[in-house]
Amino acid sequence: MRFWVPWLLLCAGCGALEFHPYELRGADRDRHAASLEQLRRDAHEGPLRFAVLGDIQLFLDDSASAMKDLERHDVDFVVQLGDLTEFGSAQEYDWVARLLDRLPVPSFAVIGNHDVLGNGADIYRRAFGPTFFSFRHAGSRFVLYDSNSREYGFPGNVPDLEALRDALEPELGIAHTFTFSHVPPGHGDFDASLVEPLEQLQAERGISISFHAHIHDFRDEVRRGVRYFVADSLDHRNYLLVTVQGGVVEVERVFY
Amino acid sequence: MAARWHSRALALALLLLALDVRAEGPPDERPWYVPDHAALQLAGSIGLLSAGPGWGFLDDALDAQLLLGWAPPAVAGEDFLTVTLKGQWHPFRLRWSGWSVRPLTVGLLLSYTFGDEYFVTLPDRYPDGYYWFKTGLRPALLLGGSVGRPVPALGLRNLEGYVELVATDYRLVHFLRNPVTVETGLFSLALGARLRF
């Protein structure tokens, strides 16, 4: 009967065995920390360029095309704006992680409302790291946070404005700050009591661009002097390409 | 946690029931609700191990099972407890020197996961229809086959080993929308044994 043992190990190794849809398993750990390390290693001169991707959910093949198209552009890194998954399951997290792995550059991802479902938030924290995450690169600052207020029943601290206030402290040598969250302020799934404080805070701290997703349709507007973008979901087959050259920030919609 | 202990007691009761009914006379004299087999399964998206009683119909061409599944934190990162109702149809049976081979099994399962993080009815914080699926209730399609033979020494009419490919709802939906990315990821694998008594 021993003959089945190696097969069993092989199957476990290739992920054919699944013990539960929301299991916390596999080698994918702390992707954000690894991405940050890669970003430090690959630091270079010249303009800063990064891509911003909308909801993935059920659009894996469209997302795969986005990864392919991104090879045409010389980006430093990629930020995905949440809803990596539809069901928040471990298998979907894995499919998306493998797609992001196709990129030659580091990637970061915000947590979306679908990613929280079931045990999804734990899978996210295991695979990517904390849901609040900020880093500096090439004289700019990037802050990713959780704005899925409805998922937690509008507790009053999602998004975490205290953490945001700290992360957005003025800092020497930082010319631009970009923030990223899934649900845009003003949407019904964003805590209504926190919309004004958030927009006020972002205005005070001179945020260059506030990026969001969730509604699957592109928006570009200015509130209190801050530019707010909502990226299309990836079934619309486009993403945002951001170029920072000195004081100038340019955003282009790239269709593929 | 209370729910988990209750369900564990239920699991034990189901297993004892499955083992106990063996003594209750020849197969054709049993009332329909008395299980005529027990199943033990590895993986298949309903636990590391799952087990429970089963009922065969139409000369075992149709099977139904009620399985309790458990995945411990050591292998799944968390404690998962599920109860699953499974139905299978084995359209063909080939016999060969004491062995019976059923090369094709098609089936359906519906699995419920215990725990507050999984919902069956949408919690109050959401408007109606906010999510179109239920995280606590998982339907899946099954494709498989089995091989077995009688083991009179253990009082078994048939002892079968089976393999099942399990396509859960989220795998199916993603596969239909994204065949290129998903490929063989449509299925997870289950291995198991059916003890017919």
Coordinates of C-alpha atoms in Angstrom, one line a residue:
Chain A
M1 CA 0.0 0.0 0.0
R2 CA 3.0 2.3 0.3
F3 CA 2.9 3.2 -3.4
W4 CA 0.4 6.0 -2.7
V5 CA 2.5 7.8 -0.2
P6 CA 4.7 9.7 -2.7
W7 CA 1.6 10.5 -4.8
L8 CA 0.0 11.9 -1.7
L9 CA 3.0 14.1 -1.0
L10 CA 3.2 15.2 -4.6
C11 CA -0.5 16.2 -4.6
A12 CA -0.1 18.0 -1.3
G13 CA 3.0 19.8 -2.7
C14 CA 1.2 20.9 -5.9
G15 CA -1.8 22.2 -3.9
A16 CA -4.3 19.7 -5.2
L17 CA -5.3 18.9 -1.6
E18 CA -7.5 21.6 0.0
F19 CA -8.6 21.1 3.5
H20 CA -10.9 24.1 3.7
P21 CA -11.7 27.0 1.3
Y22 CA -10.5 29.4 3.9
E23 CA -7.4 27.5 5.1
L24 CA -4.2 29.4 6.0
R25 CA -1.7 27.3 4.2
G26 CA 1.0 27.5 1.6
A27 CA 4.3 29.3 1.2
D28 CA 3.0 32.7 0.4
R29 CA 4.0 34.9 3.4
D30 CA 4.5 38.7 3.9
R31 CA 4.6 39.6 0.3
H32 CA 4.7 43.4 1.1
A33 CA 7.9 43.0 3.1
A34 CA 9.5 41.1 0.2
S35 CA 8.2 43.7 -2.3
L36 CA 9.7 46.5 -0.2
E37 CA 13.1 44.7 -0.1
Q38 CA 13.0 44.2 -3.9
L39 CA 12.1 47.9 -4.3
R40 CA 15.1 49.0 -2.2
R41 CA 17.4 46.7 -4.2
D42 CA 16.2 47.9 -7.6
A43 CA 16.4 51.7 -6.7
H44 CA 17.4 53.7 -9.7
E45 CA 17.7 57.3 -11.0
G46 CA 15.1 59.0 -13.3
P47 CA 11.4 59.6 -12.9
L48 CA 9.3 57.6 -10.6
R49 CA 6.6 55.5 -12.4
F50 CA 4.1 53.2 -10.9
A51 CA 0.8 51.5 -12.0
V52 CA -2.5 51.3 -10.2
L53 CA -4.9 48.4 -10.8
G54 CA -8.6 48.2 -10.0
D55 CA -10.7 45.3 -8.8
I56 CA -9.7 41.8 -9.9
Q57 CA -12.5 39.7 -8.4
L58 CA -13.7 37.4 -11.2
F59 CA -11.5 38.9 -13.9
L60 CA -8.3 36.8 -13.6
D61 CA -7.8 36.4 -17.4
D62 CA -8.2 40.1 -17.9
S63 CA -5.8 40.7 -15.0
A64 CA -3.3 38.3 -16.6
S65 CA -3.5 40.5 -19.8
A66 CA -2.8 43.5 -17.6
M67 CA 0.3 41.9 -16.2
K68 CA 1.5 41.2 -19.7
D69 CA 0.8 44.7 -20.8
L70 CA 2.6 46.2 -17.9
E71 CA 5.8 44.7 -19.3
R72 CA 5.7 47.4 -22.0
H73 CA 6.0 50.1 -19.4
D74 CA 9.0 50.8 -17.2
V75 CA 7.2 50.9 -13.8
D76 CA 9.0 50.7 -10.4
F77 CA 6.1 48.9 -8.8
V78 CA 2.4 48.1 -9.0
V79 CA -0.4 48.8 -6.5
Q80 CA -3.7 46.9 -6.7
L81 CA -6.7 48.6 -5.1
G82 CA -8.4 45.7 -3.3
D83 CA -11.0 43.0 -4.2
L84 CA -8.2 40.7 -5.2
T85 CA -10.8 37.9 -4.8
E86 CA -14.6 37.4 -5.1
F87 CA -15.1 35.0 -2.2
G88 CA -12.0 35.7 -0.1
S89 CA -10.9 32.1 -0.4
A90 CA -7.4 30.8 -0.1
Q91 CA -7.4 29.4 -3.7
E92 CA -8.3 32.8 -5.1
Y93 CA -5.6 34.6 -3.1
D94 CA -3.2 32.1 -4.6
W95 CA -4.3 32.6 -8.2
V96 CA -3.9 36.3 -7.8
A97 CA -0.5 36.0 -6.1
R98 CA 0.7 33.9 -9.0
L99 CA -0.6 36.6 -11.4
L100 CA 1.3 39.3 -9.5
D101 CA 4.4 37.0 -9.5
R102 CA 4.4 37.4 -13.3
L103 CA 5.4 41.0 -12.9
P104 CA 9.1 41.7 -12.9
V105 CA 8.6 44.5 -10.4
P106 CA 7.3 44.5 -6.8
S107 CA 3.6 44.6 -6.1
F108 CA 1.4 45.9 -3.2
A109 CA -2.3 45.3 -2.6
V110 CA -5.0 47.0 -0.6
I111 CA -7.6 44.8 1.2
G112 CA -11.0 45.0 -0.4
N113 CA -14.5 44.1 1.0
H114 CA -14.6 40.8 -0.8
D115 CA -11.1 39.9 0.5
V116 CA -12.4 40.2 4.1
L117 CA -15.1 37.5 3.6
G118 CA -15.0 34.4 5.8
N119 CA -11.5 34.0 6.9
G120 CA -10.2 36.2 4.1
A121 CA -8.8 39.0 6.2
D122 CA -6.5 36.4 8.0
I123 CA -5.4 35.0 4.6
Y124 CA -4.6 38.6 3.4
R125 CA -2.6 39.3 6.6
R126 CA -0.7 36.1 6.2
A127 CA 0.0 36.5 2.5
F128 CA 0.6 40.3 2.3
G129 CA 1.0 41.6 5.8
P130 CA -0.8 44.3 7.9
T131 CA -3.8 45.9 6.2
F132 CA -2.3 49.3 7.1
F133 CA 1.0 49.7 5.3
S134 CA 3.1 52.7 4.3
F135 CA 6.5 53.0 2.6
R136 CA 8.7 55.6 1.0
H137 CA 10.3 55.4 -2.4
A138 CA 12.1 57.9 -4.6
G139 CA 11.1 61.0 -2.5
S140 CA 7.4 60.0 -2.4
R141 CA 5.3 58.4 0.3
F142 CA 2.7 55.7 -0.2
V143 CA 0.0 54.7 2.3
L144 CA -2.3 51.7 2.0
Y145 CA -5.2 51.4 4.3
D146 CA -8.5 49.5 5.0
S147 CA -11.6 51.5 4.2
N148 CA -14.1 48.6 4.1
S149 CA -16.2 50.1 6.9
R150 CA -19.4 48.1 6.2
E151 CA -17.6 44.8 6.5
Y152 CA -17.0 45.5 10.2
G153 CA -20.5 47.0 10.8
F154 CA -19.2 50.7 10.7
P155 CA -17.3 50.5 14.0
G156 CA -16.1 54.1 13.7
N157 CA -12.4 53.3 13.4
V158 CA -12.4 51.9 9.8
P159 CA -10.6 53.6 8.2
D160 CA -8.1 54.2 11.0
L161 CA -7.7 57.9 10.9
E162 CA -5.3 57.9 13.9
A163 CA -2.9 55.7 12.0
L164 CA -3.4 57.8 8.9
R165 CA -2.7 61.0 10.8
D166 CA 0.6 59.5 12.0
A167 CA 1.6 58.1 8.7
L168 CA 0.9 61.4 6.9
E169 CA 3.0 63.6 9.3
P170 CA 5.0 66.1 7.2
E171 CA 8.4 64.8 6.6
L172 CA 11.6 66.3 5.2
G173 CA 12.5 65.1 1.7
I174 CA 9.0 63.8 0.9
A175 CA 7.7 65.7 -2.1
H176 CA 4.5 63.7 -2.8
T177 CA 2.2 61.5 -0.8
F178 CA -0.2 59.0 -2.4
T179 CA -2.9 57.1 -0.5
F180 CA -4.7 53.9 -1.5
S181 CA -7.9 52.3 -0.2
H182 CA -10.6 50.2 -1.7
V183 CA -13.9 51.9 -0.9
P184 CA -13.9 55.6 -1.9
P185 CA -14.9 58.2 0.8
G186 CA -18.5 59.3 0.1
H187 CA -19.6 55.8 -1.0
G188 CA -22.3 54.1 1.1
D189 CA -19.9 51.4 2.2
F190 CA -17.5 54.0 3.7
D191 CA -18.3 55.1 7.2
A192 CA -20.3 58.3 6.6
S193 CA -19.1 59.9 9.9
L194 CA -15.4 59.6 8.7
V195 CA -15.8 61.1 5.2
E196 CA -15.4 64.7 6.2
P197 CA -12.5 64.1 8.7
L198 CA -10.6 62.0 6.1
E199 CA -11.0 64.5 3.3
Q200 CA -10.0 67.3 5.7
L201 CA -6.9 65.3 6.8
Q202 CA -5.9 64.6 3.2
A203 CA -6.3 68.2 2.3
E204 CA -4.3 69.4 5.3
R205 CA -1.4 67.0 4.6
G206 CA -1.4 68.0 0.9
I207 CA -2.0 64.5 -0.5
S208 CA -1.0 64.4 -4.2
I209 CA -3.6 61.7 -5.2
S210 CA -6.1 59.6 -3.3
F211 CA -6.7 56.3 -5.2
H212 CA -9.7 54.1 -4.8
A213 CA -11.7 51.3 -6.5
H214 CA -14.8 49.3 -5.5
I215 CA -17.5 50.9 -7.8
H216 CA -15.8 49.4 -10.9
D217 CA -16.1 52.7 -12.9
F218 CA -13.5 55.3 -13.5
R219 CA -13.8 58.6 -11.7
D220 CA -11.5 61.6 -11.5
E221 CA -12.4 64.5 -9.3
V222 CA -10.9 67.1 -7.0
R223 CA -12.2 67.6 -3.4
R224 CA -10.8 70.2 -1.1
G225 CA -7.9 70.6 -3.4
V226 CA -7.0 66.9 -3.4
R227 CA -7.3 64.7 -6.5
Y228 CA -9.4 61.5 -6.1
F229 CA -9.2 58.7 -8.6
V230 CA -11.4 55.7 -8.8
A231 CA -9.9 53.0 -11.0
D232 CA -12.0 50.8 -13.4
S233 CA -12.2 47.1 -12.5
L234 CA -9.9 45.1 -14.7
D235 CA -12.7 43.7 -16.9
H236 CA -12.7 47.2 -18.4
R237 CA -9.2 46.3 -19.5
N238 CA -7.4 49.4 -18.4
Y239 CA -5.2 50.6 -15.5
L240 CA -3.6 53.8 -14.3
L241 CA 0.0 54.7 -15.0
V242 CA 1.4 57.4 -12.7
T243 CA 4.6 59.3 -13.5
V244 CA 6.3 61.7 -11.0
Q245 CA 8.9 64.0 -12.4
G246 CA 10.0 66.6 -10.0
G247 CA 6.9 68.5 -8.8
V248 CA 4.7 67.2 -11.6
V249 CA 2.5 64.2 -11.2
E250 CA 0.9 62.7 -14.4
V251 CA -1.8 60.1 -14.5
E252 CA -2.6 58.2 -17.7
R253 CA -5.3 55.6 -18.3
V254 CA -3.6 52.7 -20.2
F255 CA -6.0 50.5 -22.2
Y256 CA -4.9 47.0 -23.2
Chain B
M1 CA -16.9 28.0 20.6
A2 CA -20.0 26.5 22.1
A3 CA -21.3 25.7 18.6
R4 CA -18.1 23.8 17.9
W5 CA -18.4 21.5 20.9
H6 CA -22.0 20.8 20.0
S7 CA -21.0 19.8 16.5
R8 CA -18.3 17.6 17.9
A9 CA -20.8 15.8 20.0
L10 CA -22.9 15.4 16.8
A11 CA -19.9 14.0 15.0
L12 CA -19.3 11.4 17.6
A13 CA -23.0 10.4 17.6
L14 CA -23.0 10.0 13.8
L15 CA -19.9 7.8 13.9
L16 CA -21.3 5.7 16.7
L17 CA -24.5 5.4 14.9
A18 CA -22.7 4.3 11.8
L19 CA -20.7 1.7 13.7
D20 CA -23.5 0.5 15.9
V21 CA -26.1 -0.4 13.2
R22 CA -23.9 -3.2 11.9
A23 CA -25.3 -5.5 14.5
E24 CA -28.9 -4.9 13.4
G25 CA -29.4 -7.8 11.0
P26 CA -29.0 -8.6 7.3
P27 CA -29.1 -5.7 4.8
D28 CA -32.5 -6.4 3.4
E29 CA -34.2 -6.3 6.9
R30 CA -32.9 -2.9 7.9
P31 CA -35.3 0.1 7.8
W32 CA -34.3 2.6 5.2
Y33 CA -32.9 5.2 7.7
V34 CA -30.3 2.8 9.1
P35 CA -27.0 3.5 7.4
D36 CA -25.5 0.7 5.3
H37 CA -22.0 2.2 5.0
A38 CA -19.6 4.6 6.5
A39 CA -17.2 6.8 4.7
L40 CA -13.8 8.3 5.7
Q41 CA -12.2 10.9 3.6
L42 CA -9.0 12.9 3.3
A43 CA -9.2 16.5 2.1
G44 CA -11.7 17.6 -0.6
S45 CA -12.3 21.1 0.8
I46 CA -14.4 19.8 3.7
G47 CA -11.6 19.1 6.3
L48 CA -8.4 17.3 6.6
L49 CA -10.4 14.3 7.6
S50 CA -14.2 13.8 7.4
A51 CA -16.3 10.8 8.3
G52 CA -19.9 9.8 8.7
P53 CA -22.7 7.4 7.8
G54 CA -24.0 6.7 4.3
W55 CA -27.0 5.2 2.6
G56 CA -26.9 3.2 -0.6
F57 CA -29.8 2.9 -3.0
L58 CA -30.6 1.0 -6.2
D59 CA -28.0 -1.7 -5.5
D60 CA -25.5 0.9 -4.4
A61 CA -25.7 2.8 -7.7
L62 CA -26.7 5.8 -5.7
D63 CA -25.0 6.8 -2.5
A64 CA -25.7 9.5 0.1
Q65 CA -23.5 10.5 3.0
L66 CA -23.5 12.8 5.9
L67 CA -19.9 13.7 6.8
L68 CA -18.4 15.7 9.6
G69 CA -15.2 17.2 8.6
W70 CA -12.4 18.7 10.7
A71 CA -9.2 20.5 9.8
P72 CA -6.9 21.3 12.7
P73 CA -4.8 24.5 13.0
A74 CA -1.6 22.5 12.5
V75 CA -2.4 21.8 8.8
A76 CA -5.0 24.5 8.0
G77 CA -3.8 27.4 10.1
E78 CA -7.1 27.4 11.9
D79 CA -9.8 25.1 13.4
F80 CA -12.4 24.3 10.7
L81 CA -15.4 22.2 11.3
T82 CA -17.9 21.3 8.6
V83 CA -20.9 19.2 8.0
T84 CA -21.5 17.9 4.5
L85 CA -24.3 16.3 2.6
K86 CA -23.1 14.3 -0.4
G87 CA -24.9 12.5 -3.1
Q88 CA -23.2 10.3 -5.7
W89 CA -24.2 8.3 -8.8
H90 CA -22.0 5.5 -10.0
P91 CA -23.6 4.6 -13.5
F92 CA -21.2 1.6 -14.3
R93 CA -19.9 -1.3 -12.4
L94 CA -17.2 -3.6 -13.7
R95 CA -16.4 -6.9 -11.9
W96 CA -13.1 -8.6 -12.2
S97 CA -11.8 -11.5 -10.0
G98 CA -13.5 -10.5 -6.8
W99 CA -12.9 -6.7 -7.4
S100 CA -15.7 -4.3 -8.3
V101 CA -14.6 -1.2 -10.2
R102 CA -16.7 1.8 -10.6
P103 CA -14.8 4.0 -13.1
L104 CA -17.1 6.9 -13.0
T105 CA -18.8 8.7 -10.1
V106 CA -20.6 12.0 -10.5
G107 CA -22.0 13.8 -7.5
L108 CA -23.0 16.9 -5.6
L109 CA -22.2 18.1 -2.2
L110 CA -23.3 20.9 0.1
S111 CA -21.1 21.8 2.9
Y112 CA -21.8 24.0 5.9
T113 CA -18.9 25.5 7.9
F114 CA -19.5 26.3 11.6
G115 CA -18.4 29.7 13.0
D116 CA -19.5 33.3 13.3
E117 CA -17.2 34.4 10.4
Y118 CA -19.3 32.5 7.9
F119 CA -22.8 33.5 7.0
V120 CA -25.8 31.6 5.6
T121 CA -28.2 34.5 5.7
L122 CA -26.7 37.9 5.0
P123 CA -25.8 39.7 8.3
D124 CA -27.7 43.0 9.1
R125 CA -24.9 45.2 8.2
Y126 CA -25.5 44.5 4.5
P127 CA -28.3 45.7 2.2
D128 CA -30.3 42.9 0.5
G129 CA -28.4 41.1 -2.2
Y130 CA -25.1 42.6 -1.3
Y131 CA -23.3 39.3 -1.8
W132 CA -24.7 36.7 -4.2
F133 CA -23.2 33.7 -2.4
K134 CA -23.0 32.4 1.2
T135 CA -19.6 32.0 2.8
G136 CA -21.0 29.4 5.3
L137 CA -22.6 27.2 2.6
R138 CA -20.5 25.7 -0.1
P139 CA -21.9 23.7 -3.0
A140 CA -19.6 21.6 -5.1
L141 CA -19.6 19.2 -8.1
L142 CA -17.8 15.8 -7.8
L143 CA -16.1 13.6 -10.4
G144 CA -14.5 10.4 -9.4
G145 CA -14.2 6.6 -9.3
S146 CA -13.7 3.8 -6.9
V147 CA -12.3 0.3 -6.5
G148 CA -13.5 -2.3 -3.9
R149 CA -13.8 -5.9 -2.8
P150 CA -15.6 -7.8 -0.1
V151 CA -13.8 -8.3 3.2
P152 CA -15.8 -10.9 5.1
A153 CA -13.2 -11.2 7.8
L154 CA -14.2 -7.7 8.9
G155 CA -17.9 -8.2 8.2
L156 CA -17.8 -5.9 5.2
R157 CA -19.9 -6.5 2.1
N158 CA -17.5 -4.2 0.3
L159 CA -14.5 -2.1 1.2
E160 CA -13.9 0.6 -1.4
G161 CA -11.2 3.2 -2.0
Y162 CA -12.3 6.2 -3.9
V163 CA -10.8 9.3 -5.6
E164 CA -12.9 12.4 -6.1
L165 CA -12.2 15.7 -7.9
V166 CA -14.1 18.4 -6.1
A167 CA -15.1 21.6 -8.0
T168 CA -16.4 24.0 -5.4
D169 CA -18.6 26.9 -6.4
Y170 CA -15.8 29.5 -6.4
R171 CA -13.5 27.2 -8.5
L172 CA -16.3 26.6 -11.0
V173 CA -17.3 30.3 -11.3
H174 CA -13.6 31.3 -11.8
F175 CA -13.0 28.5 -14.3
L176 CA -16.0 29.5 -16.4
R177 CA -14.9 33.1 -16.4
N178 CA -11.1 32.5 -16.6
P179 CA -10.3 29.1 -18.2
V180 CA -6.7 30.2 -19.1
T181 CA -5.7 31.2 -15.6
V182 CA -7.5 28.5 -13.6
E183 CA -6.7 25.4 -15.8
T184 CA -6.5 22.4 -13.5
G185 CA -7.2 24.5 -10.5
L186 CA -10.8 23.8 -11.2
F187 CA -10.5 20.8 -8.9
S188 CA -9.2 19.9 -5.5
L189 CA -8.5 16.3 -4.7
A190 CA -10.2 14.0 -2.2
L191 CA -9.2 10.4 -1.3
G192 CA -11.4 8.2 0.8
A193 CA -12.8 4.8 1.8
R194 CA -16.3 3.5 2.0
L195 CA -17.1 0.6 4.3
R196 CA -20.3 -1.2 3.3
F197 CA -21.7 -3.5 5.9

